[in-house]
């Protein structure tokens, strides 16, 4: 929206003359107020030297990266405060770390589509550590569209009406990885997921965020139900077989979005 006096709503003119003159022109308006007072294209260069769209990209990537540090920071309090309070908050910080990536991707993909301008750093739409669920070998699972589309990687997830398996042969260099799995946790059931590597149990979980997070859940595959769980320090060798078994419950059909096989220290 244009809030200038000469071409917009006149909002900028309500301030004392010296301040009003600053806000009336793009060359004197601070970056953090630029889009409040001026209607500019995504390619517009801010005082920082970045375009508007590049600022969007960078801010979301920077914010998600910082959010990944919160669980470890909180973990430094282990044994120093009440255990119930400690684990109560740790669960939420881990959830938020994963959810920050969900929304980072949704927002940057939305504005990538809207602007038609790629990320200068090549991050948006480039995820070398991901395996899309719909590209895995599926038994009992089938692809399903997600709305809004940007709240699924590549716009598509998978779900099962009963029990489904999603299998992939991993081709990453030998080493330790953090295995992150993006899924959808709906309010209309409590599906279960179990993860195996070469038939050895890696971990399992239940879709019960609606009982834990304390905010209004979603009944749909969207940005609110999108969730992420990470299993840390998984030893992987090229040729290892990864299998995820999902079991539907009620109207929660054990939906999956993608798997990320992340070298330690790498944020997806």
mmCIF file of N, CA and C in Angstrom, residues 60-194:
data_model
loop_
_atom_site.group_PDB
_atom_site.id
_atom_site.type_symbol
_atom_site.label_atom_id
_atom_site.label_comp_id
_atom_site.label_asym_id
_atom_site.label_seq_id
_atom_site.Cartn_x
_atom_site.Cartn_y
_atom_site.Cartn_z
ATOM 1 N N UNK A 60 13.761 -15.084 6.360
ATOM 2 C CA UNK A 60 13.144 -16.354 6.733
ATOM 3 C C UNK A 60 14.183 -17.450 6.937
ATOM 4 N N UNK A 61 15.211 -17.470 6.116
ATOM 5 C CA UNK A 61 16.273 -18.464 6.313
ATOM 6 C C UNK A 61 17.061 -18.180 7.584
ATOM 7 N N UNK A 62 17.352 -16.912 7.841
ATOM 8 C CA UNK A 62 18.089 -16.555 9.056
ATOM 9 C C UNK A 62 17.280 -16.893 10.307
ATOM 10 N N UNK A 63 15.996 -16.580 10.273
ATOM 11 C CA UNK A 63 15.149 -16.857 11.429
ATOM 12 C C UNK A 63 15.030 -18.340 11.723
ATOM 13 N N UNK A 64 14.842 -19.147 10.678
ATOM 14 C CA UNK A 64 14.735 -20.594 10.873
ATOM 15 C C UNK A 64 16.042 -21.173 11.407
ATOM 16 N N UNK A 65 17.156 -20.620 10.945
ATOM 17 C CA UNK A 65 18.462 -21.102 11.423
ATOM 18 C C UNK A 65 18.633 -20.830 12.910
ATOM 19 N N UNK A 66 18.229 -19.656 13.349
ATOM 20 C CA UNK A 66 18.318 -19.318 14.776
ATOM 21 C C UNK A 66 17.404 -20.228 15.597
ATOM 22 N N UNK A 67 16.211 -20.516 15.085
ATOM 23 C CA UNK A 67 15.263 -21.361 15.820
ATOM 24 C C UNK A 67 15.830 -22.751 16.081
ATOM 25 N N UNK A 68 16.730 -23.216 15.212
ATOM 26 C CA UNK A 68 17.330 -24.544 15.414
ATOM 27 C C UNK A 68 18.221 -24.587 16.648
ATOM 28 N N UNK A 69 18.689 -23.435 17.100
ATOM 29 C CA UNK A 69 19.603 -23.399 18.248
ATOM 30 C C UNK A 69 18.874 -23.432 19.588
ATOM 31 N N UNK A 70 17.581 -23.188 19.602
ATOM 32 C CA UNK A 70 16.859 -23.057 20.872
ATOM 33 C C UNK A 70 16.788 -24.360 21.679
ATOM 34 N N UNK A 71 16.521 -25.532 21.049
ATOM 35 C CA UNK A 71 16.481 -26.759 21.858
ATOM 36 C C UNK A 71 17.797 -27.043 22.580
ATOM 37 N N UNK A 72 18.924 -26.868 21.892
ATOM 38 C CA UNK A 72 20.219 -27.125 22.535
ATOM 39 C C UNK A 72 20.478 -26.130 23.659
ATOM 40 N N UNK A 73 20.067 -24.887 23.448
ATOM 41 C CA UNK A 73 20.240 -23.876 24.490
ATOM 42 C C UNK A 73 19.421 -24.239 25.722
ATOM 43 N N UNK A 74 18.186 -24.641 25.500
ATOM 44 C CA UNK A 74 17.328 -25.047 26.611
ATOM 45 C C UNK A 74 17.873 -26.299 27.290
ATOM 46 N N UNK A 75 18.466 -27.198 26.504
ATOM 47 C CA UNK A 75 18.989 -28.448 27.055
ATOM 48 C C UNK A 75 20.085 -28.210 28.089
ATOM 49 N N UNK A 76 20.705 -27.036 28.039
ATOM 50 C CA UNK A 76 21.740 -26.712 29.025
ATOM 51 C C UNK A 76 21.165 -26.606 30.436
ATOM 52 N N UNK A 77 19.834 -26.545 30.535
ATOM 53 C CA UNK A 77 19.174 -26.482 31.839
ATOM 54 C C UNK A 77 18.792 -27.857 32.367
ATOM 55 N N UNK A 78 19.103 -28.901 31.619
ATOM 56 C CA UNK A 78 18.751 -30.261 32.044
ATOM 57 C C UNK A 78 19.341 -30.550 33.434
ATOM 58 N N UNK A 79 18.489 -31.033 34.322
ATOM 59 C CA UNK A 79 18.928 -31.350 35.675
ATOM 60 C C UNK A 79 19.002 -30.161 36.605
ATOM 61 N N UNK A 80 18.761 -28.960 36.069
ATOM 62 C CA UNK A 80 18.863 -27.749 36.888
ATOM 63 C C UNK A 80 17.506 -27.153 37.237
ATOM 64 N N UNK A 81 16.464 -27.643 36.563
ATOM 65 C CA UNK A 81 15.109 -27.189 36.867
ATOM 66 C C UNK A 81 14.203 -28.408 36.964
ATOM 67 N N UNK A 82 12.981 -28.196 37.351
ATOM 68 C CA UNK A 82 12.008 -29.277 37.476
ATOM 69 C C UNK A 82 11.916 -30.075 36.178
ATOM 70 N N UNK A 83 11.996 -31.409 36.274
ATOM 71 C CA UNK A 83 12.011 -32.265 35.084
ATOM 72 C C UNK A 83 10.758 -32.106 34.234
ATOM 73 N N UNK A 84 9.610 -32.011 34.885
ATOM 74 C CA UNK A 84 8.358 -31.893 34.126
ATOM 75 C C UNK A 84 8.340 -30.614 33.307
ATOM 76 N N UNK A 85 8.739 -29.511 33.926
ATOM 77 C CA UNK A 85 8.793 -28.236 33.209
ATOM 78 C C UNK A 85 9.832 -28.296 32.094
ATOM 79 N N UNK A 86 10.972 -28.897 32.388
ATOM 80 C CA UNK A 86 12.042 -28.986 31.395
ATOM 81 C C UNK A 86 11.565 -29.712 30.139
ATOM 82 N N UNK A 87 10.991 -30.893 30.294
ATOM 83 C CA UNK A 87 10.569 -31.684 29.133
ATOM 84 C C UNK A 87 9.353 -31.070 28.445
ATOM 85 N N UNK A 88 8.490 -30.446 29.213
ATOM 86 C CA UNK A 88 7.327 -29.746 28.651
ATOM 87 C C UNK A 88 7.780 -28.688 27.644
ATOM 88 N N UNK A 89 8.765 -27.897 28.038
ATOM 89 C CA UNK A 89 9.239 -26.821 27.168
ATOM 90 C C UNK A 89 10.143 -27.339 26.061
ATOM 91 N N UNK A 90 10.949 -28.357 26.343
ATOM 92 C CA UNK A 90 11.842 -28.911 25.322
ATOM 93 C C UNK A 90 11.047 -29.445 24.136
ATOM 94 N N UNK A 91 9.936 -30.114 24.418
ATOM 95 C CA UNK A 91 9.086 -30.619 23.338
ATOM 96 C C UNK A 91 8.627 -29.483 22.440
ATOM 97 N N UNK A 92 8.216 -28.379 23.025
ATOM 98 C CA UNK A 92 7.722 -27.242 22.250
ATOM 99 C C UNK A 92 8.820 -26.558 21.446
ATOM 100 N N UNK A 93 10.000 -26.467 22.016
ATOM 101 C CA UNK A 93 11.103 -25.843 21.283
ATOM 102 C C UNK A 93 11.539 -26.703 20.101
ATOM 103 N N UNK A 94 11.513 -28.021 20.269
ATOM 104 C CA UNK A 94 11.831 -28.908 19.142
ATOM 105 C C UNK A 94 10.759 -28.796 18.063
ATOM 106 N N UNK A 95 9.509 -28.736 18.497
ATOM 107 C CA UNK A 95 8.421 -28.545 17.539
ATOM 108 C C UNK A 95 8.600 -27.240 16.773
ATOM 109 N N UNK A 96 8.896 -26.159 17.486
ATOM 110 C CA UNK A 96 9.043 -24.855 16.841
ATOM 111 C C UNK A 96 10.245 -24.822 15.906
ATOM 112 N N UNK A 97 11.313 -25.514 16.265
ATOM 113 C CA UNK A 97 12.474 -25.576 15.373
ATOM 114 C C UNK A 97 12.081 -26.203 14.042
ATOM 115 N N UNK A 98 11.304 -27.289 14.104
ATOM 116 C CA UNK A 98 10.839 -27.915 12.873
ATOM 117 C C UNK A 98 9.818 -27.071 12.142
ATOM 118 N N UNK A 99 8.917 -26.454 12.901
ATOM 119 C CA UNK A 99 7.850 -25.664 12.283
ATOM 120 C C UNK A 99 8.406 -24.405 11.620
ATOM 121 N N UNK A 100 9.514 -23.891 12.128
ATOM 122 C CA UNK A 100 10.124 -22.715 11.495
ATOM 123 C C UNK A 100 10.588 -23.040 10.082
ATOM 124 N N UNK A 101 11.005 -24.278 9.851
ATOM 125 C CA UNK A 101 11.411 -24.689 8.507
ATOM 126 C C UNK A 101 10.186 -24.863 7.614
ATOM 127 N N UNK A 102 9.113 -25.422 8.182
ATOM 128 C CA UNK A 102 7.856 -25.542 7.430
ATOM 129 C C UNK A 102 7.425 -24.182 6.897
ATOM 130 N N UNK A 103 7.405 -23.182 7.776
ATOM 131 C CA UNK A 103 6.916 -21.867 7.365
ATOM 132 C C UNK A 103 7.951 -21.089 6.565
ATOM 133 N N UNK A 104 9.226 -21.309 6.833
ATOM 134 C CA UNK A 104 10.259 -20.709 5.976
ATOM 135 C C UNK A 104 10.036 -21.129 4.534
ATOM 136 N N UNK A 105 9.846 -22.428 4.333
ATOM 137 C CA UNK A 105 9.670 -22.944 2.977
ATOM 138 C C UNK A 105 8.358 -22.479 2.364
ATOM 139 N N UNK A 106 7.288 -22.463 3.159
ATOM 140 C CA UNK A 106 5.984 -22.054 2.633
ATOM 141 C C UNK A 106 6.003 -20.600 2.188
ATOM 142 N N UNK A 107 6.561 -19.728 3.019
ATOM 143 C CA UNK A 107 6.566 -18.299 2.702
ATOM 144 C C UNK A 107 7.497 -17.992 1.535
ATOM 145 N N UNK A 108 8.700 -18.550 1.545
ATOM 146 C CA UNK A 108 9.634 -18.254 0.453
ATOM 147 C C UNK A 108 9.144 -18.831 -0.869
ATOM 148 N N UNK A 109 8.504 -19.993 -0.827
ATOM 149 C CA UNK A 109 7.963 -20.561 -2.063
ATOM 150 C C UNK A 109 6.795 -19.723 -2.576
ATOM 151 N N UNK A 110 5.948 -19.255 -1.672
ATOM 152 C CA UNK A 110 4.826 -18.398 -2.064
ATOM 153 C C UNK A 110 5.332 -17.148 -2.777
ATOM 154 N N UNK A 111 6.323 -16.479 -2.191
ATOM 155 C CA UNK A 111 6.818 -15.239 -2.795
ATOM 156 C C UNK A 111 7.708 -15.502 -4.000
ATOM 157 N N UNK A 112 8.304 -16.671 -4.069
ATOM 158 C CA UNK A 112 9.031 -17.044 -5.298
ATOM 159 C C UNK A 112 8.046 -17.161 -6.452
ATOM 160 N N UNK A 113 6.910 -17.776 -6.205
ATOM 161 C CA UNK A 113 5.873 -17.882 -7.236
ATOM 162 C C UNK A 113 5.312 -16.515 -7.602
ATOM 163 N N UNK A 114 5.062 -15.694 -6.593
ATOM 164 C CA UNK A 114 4.427 -14.401 -6.816
ATOM 165 C C UNK A 114 5.351 -13.440 -7.550
ATOM 166 N N UNK A 115 6.614 -13.424 -7.162
ATOM 167 C CA UNK A 115 7.552 -12.456 -7.736
ATOM 168 C C UNK A 115 8.198 -12.936 -9.023
ATOM 169 N N UNK A 116 8.360 -14.252 -9.162
ATOM 170 C CA UNK A 116 9.089 -14.786 -10.307
ATOM 171 C C UNK A 116 10.586 -14.541 -10.231
ATOM 172 N N UNK A 117 11.076 -14.125 -9.060
ATOM 173 C CA UNK A 117 12.494 -13.791 -8.890
ATOM 174 C C UNK A 117 13.151 -14.850 -8.011
ATOM 175 N N UNK A 118 14.185 -15.522 -8.494
ATOM 176 C CA UNK A 118 14.828 -16.573 -7.698
ATOM 177 C C UNK A 118 15.666 -16.012 -6.556
ATOM 178 N N UNK A 119 15.917 -16.858 -5.591
ATOM 179 C CA UNK A 119 16.802 -16.541 -4.472
ATOM 180 C C UNK A 119 18.235 -16.440 -4.988
ATOM 181 N N UNK A 120 18.903 -15.314 -4.725
ATOM 182 C CA UNK A 120 20.273 -15.120 -5.202
ATOM 183 C C UNK A 120 21.233 -16.163 -4.639
ATOM 184 N N UNK A 121 20.909 -16.716 -3.485
ATOM 185 C CA UNK A 121 21.782 -17.699 -2.847
ATOM 186 C C UNK A 121 21.405 -19.137 -3.199
ATOM 187 N N UNK A 122 20.374 -19.298 -4.019
ATOM 188 C CA UNK A 122 20.034 -20.620 -4.535
ATOM 189 C C UNK A 122 19.437 -21.583 -3.531
ATOM 190 N N UNK A 123 18.856 -21.078 -2.459
ATOM 191 C CA UNK A 123 18.305 -21.967 -1.428
ATOM 192 C C UNK A 123 16.860 -22.362 -1.712
ATOM 193 N N UNK A 124 16.054 -21.395 -2.122
ATOM 194 C CA UNK A 124 14.637 -21.660 -2.372
ATOM 195 C C UNK A 124 14.506 -22.617 -3.557
ATOM 196 N N UNK A 125 13.732 -23.687 -3.360
ATOM 197 C CA UNK A 125 13.519 -24.753 -4.348
ATOM 198 C C UNK A 125 14.743 -25.643 -4.544
ATOM 199 N N UNK A 126 15.726 -25.513 -3.678
ATOM 200 C CA UNK A 126 16.920 -26.360 -3.804
ATOM 201 C C UNK A 126 17.173 -27.031 -2.460
ATOM 202 N N UNK A 127 16.866 -28.332 -2.394
ATOM 203 C CA UNK A 127 16.975 -29.068 -1.132
ATOM 204 C C UNK A 127 17.696 -30.396 -1.392
ATOM 205 N N UNK A 128 19.018 -30.368 -1.449
ATOM 206 C CA UNK A 128 19.785 -31.552 -1.859
ATOM 207 C C UNK A 128 19.718 -32.720 -0.886
ATOM 208 N N UNK A 129 19.269 -32.489 0.339
ATOM 209 C CA UNK A 129 19.251 -33.564 1.332
ATOM 210 C C UNK A 129 17.873 -34.189 1.493
ATOM 211 N N UNK A 130 16.914 -33.751 0.682
ATOM 212 C CA UNK A 130 15.538 -34.229 0.830
ATOM 213 C C UNK A 130 15.221 -35.406 -0.083
ATOM 214 N N UNK A 131 14.331 -36.238 0.437
ATOM 215 C CA UNK A 131 13.712 -37.300 -0.353
ATOM 216 C C UNK A 131 12.206 -37.078 -0.244
ATOM 217 N N UNK A 132 11.578 -36.739 -1.346
ATOM 218 C CA UNK A 132 10.134 -36.486 -1.328
ATOM 219 C C UNK A 132 9.382 -37.795 -1.106
ATOM 220 N N UNK A 133 8.392 -37.767 -0.227
ATOM 221 C CA UNK A 133 7.647 -38.983 0.095
ATOM 222 C C UNK A 133 7.003 -39.592 -1.146
ATOM 223 N N UNK A 134 6.487 -38.731 -2.025
ATOM 224 C CA UNK A 134 5.807 -39.246 -3.221
ATOM 225 C C UNK A 134 6.769 -39.891 -4.207
ATOM 226 N N UNK A 135 8.083 -39.660 -4.034
ATOM 227 C CA UNK A 135 9.090 -40.264 -4.903
ATOM 228 C C UNK A 135 9.647 -41.564 -4.321
ATOM 229 N N UNK A 136 9.265 -41.889 -3.096
ATOM 230 C CA UNK A 136 9.694 -43.141 -2.484
ATOM 231 C C UNK A 136 8.869 -44.296 -3.050
ATOM 232 N N UNK A 137 9.306 -45.506 -2.794
ATOM 233 C CA UNK A 137 8.524 -46.676 -3.194
ATOM 234 C C UNK A 137 7.388 -46.830 -2.185
ATOM 235 N N UNK A 138 6.168 -46.722 -2.670
ATOM 236 C CA UNK A 138 5.002 -46.675 -1.788
ATOM 237 C C UNK A 138 4.183 -47.959 -1.868
ATOM 238 N N UNK A 139 3.791 -48.452 -0.712
ATOM 239 C CA UNK A 139 2.847 -49.562 -0.613
ATOM 240 C C UNK A 139 1.789 -49.169 0.414
ATOM 241 N N UNK A 140 0.556 -49.036 -0.045
ATOM 242 C CA UNK A 140 -0.509 -48.613 0.852
ATOM 243 C C UNK A 140 -0.630 -47.107 0.982
ATOM 244 N N UNK A 141 0.405 -46.397 0.615
ATOM 245 C CA UNK A 141 0.384 -44.932 0.575
ATOM 246 C C UNK A 141 0.027 -44.466 -0.831
ATOM 247 N N UNK A 142 -0.581 -43.298 -0.942
ATOM 248 C CA UNK A 142 -0.858 -42.706 -2.244
ATOM 249 C C UNK A 142 -0.677 -41.189 -2.152
ATOM 250 N N UNK A 143 -0.290 -40.551 -3.258
ATOM 251 C CA UNK A 143 -0.090 -39.093 -3.253
ATOM 252 C C UNK A 143 -1.396 -38.353 -2.993
ATOM 253 N N UNK A 144 -1.267 -37.187 -2.357
ATOM 254 C CA UNK A 144 -2.432 -36.357 -2.068
ATOM 255 C C UNK A 144 -2.008 -34.897 -2.131
ATOM 256 N N UNK A 145 -2.872 -34.055 -2.673
ATOM 257 C CA UNK A 145 -2.576 -32.630 -2.747
ATOM 258 C C UNK A 145 -2.732 -31.974 -1.377
ATOM 259 N N UNK A 146 -1.979 -30.923 -1.168
ATOM 260 C CA UNK A 146 -1.991 -30.186 0.093
ATOM 261 C C UNK A 146 -2.404 -28.747 -0.195
ATOM 262 N N UNK A 147 -3.186 -28.154 0.713
ATOM 263 C CA UNK A 147 -3.657 -26.776 0.545
ATOM 264 C C UNK A 147 -3.371 -25.964 1.803
ATOM 265 N N UNK A 148 -2.722 -24.818 1.663
ATOM 266 C CA UNK A 148 -2.119 -24.230 0.470
ATOM 267 C C UNK A 148 -0.983 -25.103 -0.071
ATOM 268 N N UNK A 149 -0.782 -25.057 -1.366
ATOM 269 C CA UNK A 149 0.202 -25.938 -1.988
ATOM 270 C C UNK A 149 1.598 -25.743 -1.422
ATOM 271 N N UNK A 150 1.924 -24.498 -1.051
ATOM 272 C CA UNK A 150 3.282 -24.210 -0.578
ATOM 273 C C UNK A 150 3.589 -24.834 0.779
ATOM 274 N N UNK A 151 2.579 -25.378 1.457
ATOM 275 C CA UNK A 151 2.829 -25.995 2.756
ATOM 276 C C UNK A 151 3.201 -27.464 2.633
ATOM 277 N N UNK A 152 3.488 -27.900 1.405
ATOM 278 C CA UNK A 152 4.092 -29.212 1.173
ATOM 279 C C UNK A 152 5.278 -29.023 0.245
ATOM 280 N N UNK A 153 6.347 -29.719 0.532
ATOM 281 C CA UNK A 153 7.498 -29.682 -0.358
ATOM 282 C C UNK A 153 7.078 -30.292 -1.694
ATOM 283 N N UNK A 154 7.319 -29.589 -2.777
ATOM 284 C CA UNK A 154 6.881 -30.014 -4.119
ATOM 285 C C UNK A 154 5.360 -30.100 -4.225
ATOM 286 N N UNK A 155 4.632 -29.505 -3.249
ATOM 287 C CA UNK A 155 3.179 -29.337 -3.298
ATOM 288 C C UNK A 155 2.369 -30.604 -3.032
ATOM 289 N N UNK A 156 3.025 -31.727 -2.766
ATOM 290 C CA UNK A 156 2.316 -33.005 -2.652
ATOM 291 C C UNK A 156 2.799 -33.761 -1.415
ATOM 292 N N UNK A 157 1.873 -34.449 -0.737
ATOM 293 C CA UNK A 157 2.224 -35.371 0.330
ATOM 294 C C UNK A 157 1.705 -36.753 -0.014
ATOM 295 N N UNK A 158 1.800 -37.681 0.940
ATOM 296 C CA UNK A 158 1.213 -39.012 0.761
ATOM 297 C C UNK A 158 0.446 -39.367 2.029
ATOM 298 N N UNK A 159 -0.561 -40.224 1.886
ATOM 299 C CA UNK A 159 -1.298 -40.701 3.047
ATOM 300 C C UNK A 159 -1.828 -42.103 2.770
ATOM 301 N N UNK A 160 -2.279 -42.775 3.822
ATOM 302 C CA UNK A 160 -2.768 -44.142 3.709
ATOM 303 C C UNK A 160 -4.103 -44.276 4.427
ATOM 304 N N UNK A 161 -4.965 -45.126 3.907
ATOM 305 C CA UNK A 161 -6.244 -45.387 4.561
ATOM 306 C C UNK A 161 -6.127 -46.440 5.653
ATOM 307 N N UNK A 162 -4.998 -47.170 5.659
ATOM 308 C CA UNK A 162 -4.794 -48.212 6.656
ATOM 309 C C UNK A 162 -3.360 -48.209 7.144
ATOM 310 N N UNK A 163 -2.578 -49.144 6.596
ATOM 311 C CA UNK A 163 -1.144 -49.192 6.875
ATOM 312 C C UNK A 163 -0.395 -48.991 5.573
ATOM 313 N N UNK A 164 0.575 -48.107 5.574
ATOM 314 C CA UNK A 164 1.361 -47.838 4.375
ATOM 315 C C UNK A 164 2.843 -47.848 4.686
ATOM 316 N N UNK A 165 3.636 -48.153 3.679
ATOM 317 C CA UNK A 165 5.091 -48.082 3.825
ATOM 318 C C UNK A 165 5.656 -47.197 2.727
ATOM 319 N N UNK A 166 6.669 -46.435 3.092
ATOM 320 C CA UNK A 166 7.416 -45.604 2.142
ATOM 321 C C UNK A 166 8.878 -45.993 2.278
ATOM 322 N N UNK A 167 9.469 -46.422 1.170
ATOM 323 C CA UNK A 167 10.822 -46.986 1.197
ATOM 324 C C UNK A 167 11.740 -46.230 0.257
ATOM 325 N N UNK A 168 12.976 -46.021 0.699
ATOM 326 C CA UNK A 168 13.993 -45.387 -0.144
ATOM 327 C C UNK A 168 15.343 -46.021 0.149
ATOM 328 N N UNK A 169 16.138 -46.192 -0.898
ATOM 329 C CA UNK A 169 17.524 -46.638 -0.745
ATOM 330 C C UNK A 169 18.394 -45.390 -0.695
ATOM 331 N N UNK A 170 19.114 -45.220 0.386
ATOM 332 C CA UNK A 170 19.896 -44.002 0.606
ATOM 333 C C UNK A 170 21.234 -44.079 -0.111
ATOM 334 N N UNK A 171 21.627 -42.959 -0.707
ATOM 335 C CA UNK A 171 22.891 -42.903 -1.446
ATOM 336 C C UNK A 171 23.771 -41.759 -0.946
ATOM 337 N N UNK A 172 23.730 -41.517 0.343
ATOM 338 C CA UNK A 172 24.552 -40.467 0.931
ATOM 339 C C UNK A 172 25.882 -41.058 1.397
ATOM 340 N N UNK A 173 26.950 -40.255 1.419
ATOM 341 C CA UNK A 173 28.247 -40.758 1.885
ATOM 342 C C UNK A 173 28.153 -41.316 3.306
ATOM 343 N N UNK A 174 29.003 -42.273 3.615
ATOM 344 C CA UNK A 174 29.002 -42.896 4.931
ATOM 345 C C UNK A 174 29.259 -41.854 6.017
ATOM 346 N N UNK A 175 28.463 -41.903 7.074
ATOM 347 C CA UNK A 175 28.654 -40.963 8.171
ATOM 348 C C UNK A 175 27.438 -40.881 9.060
ATOM 349 N N UNK A 176 27.503 -39.972 10.036
ATOM 350 C CA UNK A 176 26.384 -39.732 10.939
ATOM 351 C C UNK A 176 25.518 -38.602 10.405
ATOM 352 N N UNK A 177 24.222 -38.818 10.473
ATOM 353 C CA UNK A 177 23.269 -37.840 9.956
ATOM 354 C C UNK A 177 22.139 -37.632 10.962
ATOM 355 N N UNK A 178 21.499 -36.486 10.834
ATOM 356 C CA UNK A 178 20.235 -36.249 11.524
ATOM 357 C C UNK A 178 19.112 -36.537 10.537
ATOM 358 N N UNK A 179 18.261 -37.468 10.900
ATOM 359 C CA UNK A 179 17.180 -37.908 10.018
ATOM 360 C C UNK A 179 15.901 -37.169 10.403
ATOM 361 N N UNK A 180 15.508 -36.206 9.562
ATOM 362 C CA UNK A 180 14.313 -35.397 9.832
ATOM 363 C C UNK A 180 13.174 -35.870 8.938
ATOM 364 N N UNK A 181 12.008 -36.022 9.518
ATOM 365 C CA UNK A 181 10.840 -36.487 8.772
ATOM 366 C C UNK A 181 9.718 -35.470 8.944
ATOM 367 N N UNK A 182 9.251 -34.948 7.824
ATOM 368 C CA UNK A 182 8.133 -34.006 7.847
ATOM 369 C C UNK A 182 6.843 -34.750 7.568
ATOM 370 N N UNK A 183 5.864 -34.507 8.403
ATOM 371 C CA UNK A 183 4.587 -35.203 8.336
ATOM 372 C C UNK A 183 3.483 -34.221 8.725
ATOM 373 N N UNK A 184 2.256 -34.697 8.749
ATOM 374 C CA UNK A 184 1.118 -33.850 9.128
ATOM 375 C C UNK A 184 0.398 -34.491 10.311
ATOM 376 N N UNK A 185 0.182 -33.689 11.341
ATOM 377 C CA UNK A 185 -0.452 -34.164 12.566
ATOM 378 C C UNK A 185 -1.814 -33.492 12.694
ATOM 379 N N UNK A 186 -2.858 -34.214 12.304
ATOM 380 C CA UNK A 186 -4.209 -33.672 12.302
ATOM 381 C C UNK A 186 -4.907 -33.920 13.634
ATOM 382 N N UNK A 187 -6.046 -33.267 13.813
ATOM 383 C CA UNK A 187 -6.771 -33.360 15.085
ATOM 384 C C UNK A 187 -7.737 -34.534 15.138
ATOM 385 N N UNK A 188 -7.999 -35.181 14.010
ATOM 386 C CA UNK A 188 -9.073 -36.173 13.943
ATOM 387 C C UNK A 188 -8.586 -37.606 14.098
ATOM 388 N N UNK A 189 -7.525 -37.804 14.843
ATOM 389 C CA UNK A 189 -6.999 -39.143 15.061
ATOM 390 C C UNK A 189 -5.585 -39.064 15.584
ATOM 391 N N UNK A 190 -5.023 -40.224 15.906
ATOM 392 C CA UNK A 190 -3.646 -40.287 16.381
ATOM 393 C C UNK A 190 -2.943 -41.435 15.676
ATOM 394 N N UNK A 191 -2.544 -41.160 14.444
ATOM 395 C CA UNK A 191 -1.808 -42.134 13.649
ATOM 396 C C UNK A 191 -0.450 -42.404 14.289
ATOM 397 N N UNK A 192 0.184 -43.490 13.865
ATOM 398 C CA UNK A 192 1.532 -43.802 14.332
ATOM 399 C C UNK A 192 2.459 -43.992 13.143
ATOM 400 N N UNK A 193 3.710 -43.640 13.347
ATOM 401 C CA UNK A 193 4.750 -43.815 12.338
ATOM 402 C C UNK A 193 5.928 -44.536 12.983
ATOM 403 N N UNK A 194 6.525 -45.462 12.257
ATOM 404 C CA UNK A 194 7.701 -46.186 12.734
ATOM 405 C C UNK A 194 8.752 -46.155 11.640
#
